[in-house]
Amino acid sequence: LGTCFGASFDPSDTGMLLLQVSCLCGSAPCLLCGCCPSAKNSTVSRLLFTFFLFLGTLVSIIMIIPGVEKELHKLPGFCEGSGSVLGVQTHIDCGSFLGHKAVYRMGFAMAAFFFLFAVIMVCVRSSKDPRAAVQNGFWFFKFLVLVGITVGAFYIPDGAFTSVWFYFGVVGSFLFILIQLVLLIDFAHSWSQLWLRNADESNAKGWYAALFIVTFIFYATSIAAIVLLYVYYTKPEGCTEGKVLISINLILCLIISAVSILPKIQDAQPHSGLLQASLITLYTIYVTWSALANVPTQTCNPTLLVRNSTGSAMATQPLTTWWDAPSIVGLIIFILCTLFISVRSSDHPQVNKLMLTEESAAGAGGEAAAVESGLHRAYDNEQDGVSYNYTFFHLCLLLAALYIMMTLTNWYRPDESLRVLTSPWTAVWVKICSSWAGLLLYLWTLVAPLVLPDRDFS
């Protein structure tokens, strides 16, 4: 504990407990121990807020596990009145809806928590603003606020909540998928530039070989995935929607790959190439797969799972879990992108402007002081200006909470009969449209220097 506070304390000191409490209620520096390196105050705060999001995600995952889902019957009043899921009074067994309801309410609690902080932190310019202390401290009280909102969310009467909140989740997930695509494009550009720079500086052909191998793996995986999509999600007779969607995205991926290596594009952006296009192609195929997994037609979707009101399965899959392969991949991508948002700013000024992040040198003095003193603590790097937009960061976490809520429930919702949870076409078209928007966004990053030659895209 002494290293936590940067000083040495007598274990018998009666003030030890008060110091521990102040550490929980204080700022980010107290939350670093001696084994941790010195870090920016802004980075520690973002990681802790992300930890809250991951904690809520973990609770959601636990609640949707079949064994735990059945135990939710014991919550007072949680299953009562479930016949009014869409505002219509019926008498049904809500057994298969409990995990779905619990995840929706946990998603609502996390979204409300981050929306609250997004509003509070509007227009915070530096750590000298009193609200910056709320952003970077009082973690114990923030945890209590999150717990309180979560408990209150479980008392929300059903009514039209599930139906209305589903559309909030759809819109939020669409926006978060676009954020994921921005981060993926930025990551692909940074990756390509790093390897090309290493190849130029070391004159080693190994970097070019590695670039070729990774690009080949991405394209080979994408081609194999497309073939599997045609095999499992289409039929010789029928399934026209699936055939059209797969074909359109295949053509669009071929177009962006061809555009990325055009001579004019290479002249305007020497670092653009097939590595970025292959990574975007692979992600697009994943989104297409995820969309097809929501097609509500059993003959065109072998992974479709429909639960009836008694909790049995009306599909080929047994009633064991809501998770399928697209959901697991989506969960992994969600974790990586959320951490990406929390720990770094982009190397590209245009992405920093879009994501409202910009590393400031204001904390250089604090970093030097921390190193010289030998202390392992967080130092304030935002005295002259914040290194990221607090409100936008919380809005990103809000959208992430909605995205993980929809992912864990497979974008399913109760049908009009209130007796089954089904996958609506809304989920299919939202995911497909997000893939198209992402491809257009990447295409714009390629052609923008040609369309707007007077702007600096370096």
PDB file of C-alpha atoms in Angstrom, residues 193-395:
ATOM      1  CA  GLN A 193       3.142   2.005 -42.770  1.00  0.00           C
ATOM      2  CA  LEU A 194       5.117   0.435 -39.911  1.00  0.00           C
ATOM      3  CA  TRP A 195       6.171  -2.610 -41.913  1.00  0.00           C
ATOM      4  CA  LEU A 196       7.000  -0.597 -45.022  1.00  0.00           C
ATOM      5  CA  ARG A 197       9.049   1.825 -42.913  1.00  0.00           C
ATOM      6  CA  ASN A 198      10.931  -1.062 -41.320  1.00  0.00           C
ATOM      7  CA  ALA A 199      11.576  -2.531 -44.753  1.00  0.00           C
ATOM      8  CA  ASP A 200      12.956   0.785 -46.065  1.00  0.00           C
ATOM      9  CA  GLU A 201      15.142   1.434 -43.028  1.00  0.00           C
ATOM     10  CA  SER A 202      16.626  -2.056 -42.726  1.00  0.00           C
ATOM     11  CA  ASN A 203      16.695  -2.949 -46.422  1.00  0.00           C
ATOM     12  CA  ALA A 204      15.381  -6.362 -45.369  1.00  0.00           C
ATOM     13  CA  LYS A 205      13.164  -8.222 -47.788  1.00  0.00           C
ATOM     14  CA  GLY A 206      11.690 -10.169 -44.889  1.00  0.00           C
ATOM     15  CA  TRP A 207       9.283  -7.338 -44.123  1.00  0.00           C
ATOM     16  CA  TYR A 208       7.937  -7.444 -47.681  1.00  0.00           C
ATOM     17  CA  ALA A 209       7.613 -11.205 -47.426  1.00  0.00           C
ATOM     18  CA  ALA A 210       5.706 -10.867 -44.155  1.00  0.00           C
ATOM     19  CA  LEU A 211       3.461  -8.236 -45.744  1.00  0.00           C
ATOM     20  CA  PHE A 212       2.729 -10.578 -48.649  1.00  0.00           C
ATOM     21  CA  ILE A 213       2.069 -13.589 -46.392  1.00  0.00           C
ATOM     22  CA  VAL A 214      -0.349 -11.747 -44.110  1.00  0.00           C
ATOM     23  CA  THR A 215      -2.202 -10.243 -47.082  1.00  0.00           C
ATOM     24  CA  PHE A 216      -2.423 -13.671 -48.715  1.00  0.00           C
ATOM     25  CA  ILE A 217      -3.788 -15.222 -45.506  1.00  0.00           C
ATOM     26  CA  PHE A 218      -6.454 -12.526 -45.201  1.00  0.00           C
ATOM     27  CA  TYR A 219      -7.601 -12.937 -48.797  1.00  0.00           C
ATOM     28  CA  ALA A 220      -7.482 -16.738 -48.640  1.00  0.00           C
ATOM     29  CA  THR A 221      -9.564 -16.699 -45.467  1.00  0.00           C
ATOM     30  CA  SER A 222     -12.043 -14.312 -47.080  1.00  0.00           C
ATOM     31  CA  ILE A 223     -12.401 -16.486 -50.184  1.00  0.00           C
ATOM     32  CA  ALA A 224     -12.899 -19.609 -48.081  1.00  0.00           C
ATOM     33  CA  ALA A 225     -15.496 -17.795 -45.974  1.00  0.00           C
ATOM     34  CA  ILE A 226     -17.403 -16.638 -49.065  1.00  0.00           C
ATOM     35  CA  VAL A 227     -17.520 -20.195 -50.394  1.00  0.00           C
ATOM     36  CA  LEU A 228     -18.833 -21.441 -47.031  1.00  0.00           C
ATOM     37  CA  LEU A 229     -21.468 -18.705 -46.981  1.00  0.00           C
ATOM     38  CA  TYR A 230     -22.723 -19.804 -50.404  1.00  0.00           C
ATOM     39  CA  VAL A 231     -22.736 -23.441 -49.282  1.00  0.00           C
ATOM     40  CA  TYR A 232     -24.486 -23.070 -45.927  1.00  0.00           C
ATOM     41  CA  TYR A 233     -26.620 -19.925 -46.281  1.00  0.00           C
ATOM     42  CA  THR A 234     -27.976 -20.369 -49.803  1.00  0.00           C
ATOM     43  CA  LYS A 235     -29.832 -23.099 -51.678  1.00  0.00           C
ATOM     44  CA  PRO A 236     -29.994 -23.862 -55.424  1.00  0.00           C
ATOM     45  CA  GLU A 237     -33.692 -23.045 -55.246  1.00  0.00           C
ATOM     46  CA  GLY A 238     -34.603 -19.973 -53.224  1.00  0.00           C
ATOM     47  CA  CYS A 239     -32.593 -17.976 -50.651  1.00  0.00           C
ATOM     48  CA  THR A 240     -32.364 -15.163 -53.180  1.00  0.00           C
ATOM     49  CA  GLU A 241     -31.668 -12.544 -50.506  1.00  0.00           C
ATOM     50  CA  GLY A 242     -28.608 -14.404 -49.258  1.00  0.00           C
ATOM     51  CA  LYS A 243     -27.219 -14.898 -52.751  1.00  0.00           C
ATOM     52  CA  VAL A 244     -27.684 -11.218 -53.596  1.00  0.00           C
ATOM     53  CA  LEU A 245     -26.142  -9.926 -50.341  1.00  0.00           C
ATOM     54  CA  ILE A 246     -23.090 -12.193 -50.565  1.00  0.00           C
ATOM     55  CA  SER A 247     -22.555 -11.322 -54.232  1.00  0.00           C
ATOM     56  CA  ILE A 248     -22.882  -7.573 -53.678  1.00  0.00           C
ATOM     57  CA  ASN A 249     -20.356  -7.552 -50.843  1.00  0.00           C
ATOM     58  CA  LEU A 250     -18.004  -9.767 -52.855  1.00  0.00           C
ATOM     59  CA  ILE A 251     -18.128  -7.323 -55.783  1.00  0.00           C
ATOM     60  CA  LEU A 252     -17.603  -4.323 -53.480  1.00  0.00           C
ATOM     61  CA  CYS A 253     -14.593  -5.988 -51.856  1.00  0.00           C
ATOM     62  CA  LEU A 254     -13.088  -6.652 -55.298  1.00  0.00           C
ATOM     63  CA  ILE A 255     -13.637  -2.998 -56.214  1.00  0.00           C
ATOM     64  CA  ILE A 256     -11.869  -1.575 -53.144  1.00  0.00           C
ATOM     65  CA  SER A 257      -9.003  -4.040 -53.622  1.00  0.00           C
ATOM     66  CA  ALA A 258      -8.554  -2.931 -57.228  1.00  0.00           C
ATOM     67  CA  VAL A 259      -8.842   0.761 -56.370  1.00  0.00           C
ATOM     68  CA  SER A 260      -6.243   0.479 -53.598  1.00  0.00           C
ATOM     69  CA  ILE A 261      -3.493  -0.442 -56.088  1.00  0.00           C
ATOM     70  CA  LEU A 262      -4.394   1.965 -58.914  1.00  0.00           C
ATOM     71  CA  PRO A 263      -1.371   4.078 -59.983  1.00  0.00           C
ATOM     72  CA  LYS A 264      -3.104   7.385 -59.203  1.00  0.00           C
ATOM     73  CA  ILE A 265      -4.070   6.152 -55.721  1.00  0.00           C
ATOM     74  CA  GLN A 266      -0.501   4.965 -55.142  1.00  0.00           C
ATOM     75  CA  ASP A 267       0.866   8.350 -56.182  1.00  0.00           C
ATOM     76  CA  ALA A 268      -1.469  10.182 -53.809  1.00  0.00           C
ATOM     77  CA  GLN A 269      -1.060   7.657 -50.974  1.00  0.00           C
ATOM     78  CA  PRO A 270       2.136   5.601 -51.338  1.00  0.00           C
ATOM     79  CA  HIS A 271       1.341   3.574 -48.208  1.00  0.00           C
ATOM     80  CA  SER A 272      -2.054   2.378 -49.405  1.00  0.00           C
ATOM     81  CA  GLY A 273      -2.096  -1.202 -50.570  1.00  0.00           C
ATOM     82  CA  LEU A 274      -3.601  -4.654 -50.427  1.00  0.00           C
ATOM     83  CA  LEU A 275      -2.901  -5.241 -46.732  1.00  0.00           C
ATOM     84  CA  GLN A 276      -5.491  -2.659 -45.729  1.00  0.00           C
ATOM     85  CA  ALA A 277      -7.918  -3.822 -48.412  1.00  0.00           C
ATOM     86  CA  SER A 278      -7.534  -7.469 -47.356  1.00  0.00           C
ATOM     87  CA  LEU A 279      -8.240  -6.652 -43.700  1.00  0.00           C
ATOM     88  CA  ILE A 280     -11.307  -4.585 -44.620  1.00  0.00           C
ATOM     89  CA  THR A 281     -12.457  -7.402 -46.921  1.00  0.00           C
ATOM     90  CA  LEU A 282     -12.128  -9.968 -44.140  1.00  0.00           C
ATOM     91  CA  TYR A 283     -14.107  -7.780 -41.723  1.00  0.00           C
ATOM     92  CA  THR A 284     -16.789  -7.174 -44.364  1.00  0.00           C
ATOM     93  CA  ILE A 285     -17.178 -10.920 -44.896  1.00  0.00           C
ATOM     94  CA  TYR A 286     -17.537 -11.362 -41.132  1.00  0.00           C
ATOM     95  CA  VAL A 287     -20.303  -8.724 -40.989  1.00  0.00           C
ATOM     96  CA  THR A 288     -22.009 -10.452 -43.938  1.00  0.00           C
ATOM     97  CA  TRP A 289     -21.812 -13.776 -42.089  1.00  0.00           C
ATOM     98  CA  SER A 290     -23.245 -12.177 -38.969  1.00  0.00           C
ATOM     99  CA  ALA A 291     -26.101 -10.704 -41.018  1.00  0.00           C
ATOM    100  CA  LEU A 292     -26.929 -14.012 -42.701  1.00  0.00           C
ATOM    101  CA  ALA A 293     -26.975 -15.684 -39.285  1.00  0.00           C
ATOM    102  CA  ASN A 294     -29.977 -13.447 -38.499  1.00  0.00           C
ATOM    103  CA  VAL A 295     -32.009 -14.386 -41.584  1.00  0.00           C
ATOM    104  CA  PRO A 296     -35.318 -15.587 -40.081  1.00  0.00           C
ATOM    105  CA  THR A 297     -35.869 -18.314 -42.713  1.00  0.00           C
ATOM    106  CA  GLN A 298     -34.919 -21.755 -41.414  1.00  0.00           C
ATOM    107  CA  THR A 299     -34.092 -23.229 -44.845  1.00  0.00           C
ATOM    108  CA  CYS A 300     -31.642 -20.392 -45.595  1.00  0.00           C
ATOM    109  CA  ASN A 301     -30.144 -20.157 -42.102  1.00  0.00           C
ATOM    110  CA  PRO A 302     -28.989 -23.442 -40.547  1.00  0.00           C
ATOM    111  CA  THR A 303     -27.870 -21.630 -37.378  1.00  0.00           C
ATOM    112  CA  LEU A 304     -31.281 -20.085 -36.676  1.00  0.00           C
ATOM    113  CA  LEU A 305     -32.487 -20.688 -33.125  1.00  0.00           C
ATOM    114  CA  VAL A 306     -36.056 -19.929 -32.093  1.00  0.00           C
ATOM    115  CA  ARG A 307     -37.112 -20.302 -28.481  1.00  0.00           C
ATOM    116  CA  ASN A 308     -40.735 -20.762 -27.571  1.00  0.00           C
ATOM    117  CA  SER A 309     -42.339 -19.607 -24.335  1.00  0.00           C
ATOM    118  CA  THR A 310     -41.647 -22.870 -22.510  1.00  0.00           C
ATOM    119  CA  GLY A 311     -37.937 -22.633 -23.146  1.00  0.00           C
ATOM    120  CA  SER A 312     -37.661 -25.437 -25.692  1.00  0.00           C
ATOM    121  CA  ALA A 313     -35.848 -25.233 -28.993  1.00  0.00           C
ATOM    122  CA  MET A 314     -37.774 -25.123 -32.243  1.00  0.00           C
ATOM    123  CA  ALA A 315     -34.687 -25.533 -34.395  1.00  0.00           C
ATOM    124  CA  THR A 316     -31.923 -27.993 -35.077  1.00  0.00           C
ATOM    125  CA  GLN A 317     -29.752 -26.482 -32.332  1.00  0.00           C
ATOM    126  CA  PRO A 318     -30.357 -27.632 -28.735  1.00  0.00           C
ATOM    127  CA  LEU A 319     -31.316 -25.112 -26.087  1.00  0.00           C
ATOM    128  CA  THR A 320     -27.954 -24.681 -24.419  1.00  0.00           C
ATOM    129  CA  THR A 321     -26.853 -21.113 -25.033  1.00  0.00           C
ATOM    130  CA  TRP A 322     -27.620 -18.000 -27.014  1.00  0.00           C
ATOM    131  CA  TRP A 323     -24.063 -17.763 -28.277  1.00  0.00           C
ATOM    132  CA  ASP A 324     -23.213 -18.800 -31.791  1.00  0.00           C
ATOM    133  CA  ALA A 325     -19.967 -18.407 -33.735  1.00  0.00           C
ATOM    134  CA  PRO A 326     -20.731 -14.882 -35.103  1.00  0.00           C
ATOM    135  CA  SER A 327     -21.556 -13.702 -31.577  1.00  0.00           C
ATOM    136  CA  ILE A 328     -18.291 -15.054 -30.175  1.00  0.00           C
ATOM    137  CA  VAL A 329     -16.270 -13.371 -32.927  1.00  0.00           C
ATOM    138  CA  GLY A 330     -18.259 -10.169 -32.380  1.00  0.00           C
ATOM    139  CA  LEU A 331     -17.476 -10.306 -28.651  1.00  0.00           C
ATOM    140  CA  ILE A 332     -13.744 -10.625 -29.356  1.00  0.00           C
ATOM    141  CA  ILE A 333     -13.798  -7.718 -31.830  1.00  0.00           C
ATOM    142  CA  PHE A 334     -15.791  -5.663 -29.317  1.00  0.00           C
ATOM    143  CA  ILE A 335     -13.151  -6.225 -26.613  1.00  0.00           C
ATOM    144  CA  LEU A 336     -10.252  -5.347 -28.911  1.00  0.00           C
ATOM    145  CA  CYS A 337     -11.896  -2.204 -30.311  1.00  0.00           C
ATOM    146  CA  THR A 338     -12.973  -0.977 -26.891  1.00  0.00           C
ATOM    147  CA  LEU A 339      -9.441  -1.382 -25.545  1.00  0.00           C
ATOM    148  CA  PHE A 340      -8.169   0.338 -28.693  1.00  0.00           C
ATOM    149  CA  ILE A 341     -10.410   3.320 -27.924  1.00  0.00           C
ATOM    150  CA  SER A 342      -9.127   3.424 -24.349  1.00  0.00           C
ATOM    151  CA  VAL A 343      -5.364   3.171 -24.653  1.00  0.00           C
ATOM    152  CA  ARG A 344      -4.203   5.034 -27.724  1.00  0.00           C
ATOM    153  CA  SER A 345      -4.706   7.885 -30.107  1.00  0.00           C
ATOM    154  CA  SER A 346      -4.200   7.504 -33.818  1.00  0.00           C
ATOM    155  CA  ASP A 347      -1.001   8.277 -35.689  1.00  0.00           C
ATOM    156  CA  HIS A 348      -3.156  10.042 -38.279  1.00  0.00           C
ATOM    157  CA  PRO A 349      -4.446  13.577 -37.556  1.00  0.00           C
ATOM    158  CA  GLN A 350      -7.611  12.991 -39.611  1.00  0.00           C
ATOM    159  CA  VAL A 351      -8.598  10.010 -37.449  1.00  0.00           C
ATOM    160  CA  ASN A 352      -7.842  11.996 -34.297  1.00  0.00           C
ATOM    161  CA  LYS A 353     -10.175  14.726 -35.496  1.00  0.00           C
ATOM    162  CA  LEU A 354     -12.881  12.199 -36.308  1.00  0.00           C
ATOM    163  CA  MET A 355     -12.516  10.333 -32.990  1.00  0.00           C
ATOM    164  CA  LEU A 356     -11.949  13.617 -31.084  1.00  0.00           C
ATOM    165  CA  THR A 357      -8.675  12.428 -29.585  1.00  0.00           C
ATOM    166  CA  GLU A 358      -5.314  14.137 -29.621  1.00  0.00           C
ATOM    167  CA  GLU A 359      -2.371  13.327 -27.398  1.00  0.00           C
ATOM    168  CA  SER A 360      -1.115  16.415 -25.642  1.00  0.00           C
ATOM    169  CA  ALA A 361       2.414  17.142 -24.496  1.00  0.00           C
ATOM    170  CA  ALA A 362       1.021  18.879 -21.459  1.00  0.00           C
ATOM    171  CA  GLY A 363       1.884  15.980 -19.213  1.00  0.00           C
ATOM    172  CA  ALA A 364       5.557  15.770 -20.164  1.00  0.00           C
ATOM    173  CA  GLY A 365       6.622  17.533 -16.992  1.00  0.00           C
ATOM    174  CA  GLY A 366       4.511  15.242 -14.854  1.00  0.00           C
ATOM    175  CA  GLU A 367       5.973  12.198 -16.563  1.00  0.00           C
ATOM    176  CA  ALA A 368       9.519  13.411 -15.994  1.00  0.00           C
ATOM    177  CA  ALA A 369       8.774  14.108 -12.329  1.00  0.00           C
ATOM    178  CA  ALA A 370       7.320  10.637 -11.874  1.00  0.00           C
ATOM    179  CA  VAL A 371      10.358   8.997 -13.467  1.00  0.00           C
ATOM    180  CA  GLU A 372      12.853  11.069 -11.518  1.00  0.00           C
ATOM    181  CA  SER A 373      11.147  10.389  -8.208  1.00  0.00           C
ATOM    182  CA  GLY A 374      10.995   6.670  -8.924  1.00  0.00           C
ATOM    183  CA  LEU A 375       7.291   6.585  -8.130  1.00  0.00           C
ATOM    184  CA  HIS A 376       4.887   4.303  -9.964  1.00  0.00           C
ATOM    185  CA  ARG A 377       1.829   6.450 -10.337  1.00  0.00           C
ATOM    186  CA  ALA A 378      -0.422   8.240 -12.758  1.00  0.00           C
ATOM    187  CA  TYR A 379       0.584  11.777 -13.621  1.00  0.00           C
ATOM    188  CA  ASP A 380      -1.671  14.579 -14.808  1.00  0.00           C
ATOM    189  CA  ASN A 381      -1.131  15.141 -18.524  1.00  0.00           C
ATOM    190  CA  GLU A 382      -4.180  17.348 -19.051  1.00  0.00           C
ATOM    191  CA  GLN A 383      -3.388  20.569 -17.213  1.00  0.00           C
ATOM    192  CA  ASP A 384      -3.171  22.546 -20.450  1.00  0.00           C
ATOM    193  CA  GLY A 385      -5.812  20.587 -22.326  1.00  0.00           C
ATOM    194  CA  VAL A 386      -7.610  17.259 -22.279  1.00  0.00           C
ATOM    195  CA  SER A 387      -6.061  14.517 -24.418  1.00  0.00           C
ATOM    196  CA  TYR A 388      -9.469  13.188 -25.471  1.00  0.00           C
ATOM    197  CA  ASN A 389     -13.030  14.428 -25.551  1.00  0.00           C
ATOM    198  CA  TYR A 390     -14.648  13.157 -22.342  1.00  0.00           C
ATOM    199  CA  THR A 391     -18.196  13.311 -23.671  1.00  0.00           C
ATOM    200  CA  PHE A 392     -17.377  11.560 -26.937  1.00  0.00           C
ATOM    201  CA  PHE A 393     -15.493   8.824 -25.066  1.00  0.00           C
ATOM    202  CA  HIS A 394     -18.525   8.109 -22.881  1.00  0.00           C
ATOM    203  CA  LEU A 395     -20.795   8.121 -25.915  1.00  0.00           C
TER     204      LEU A 395
END
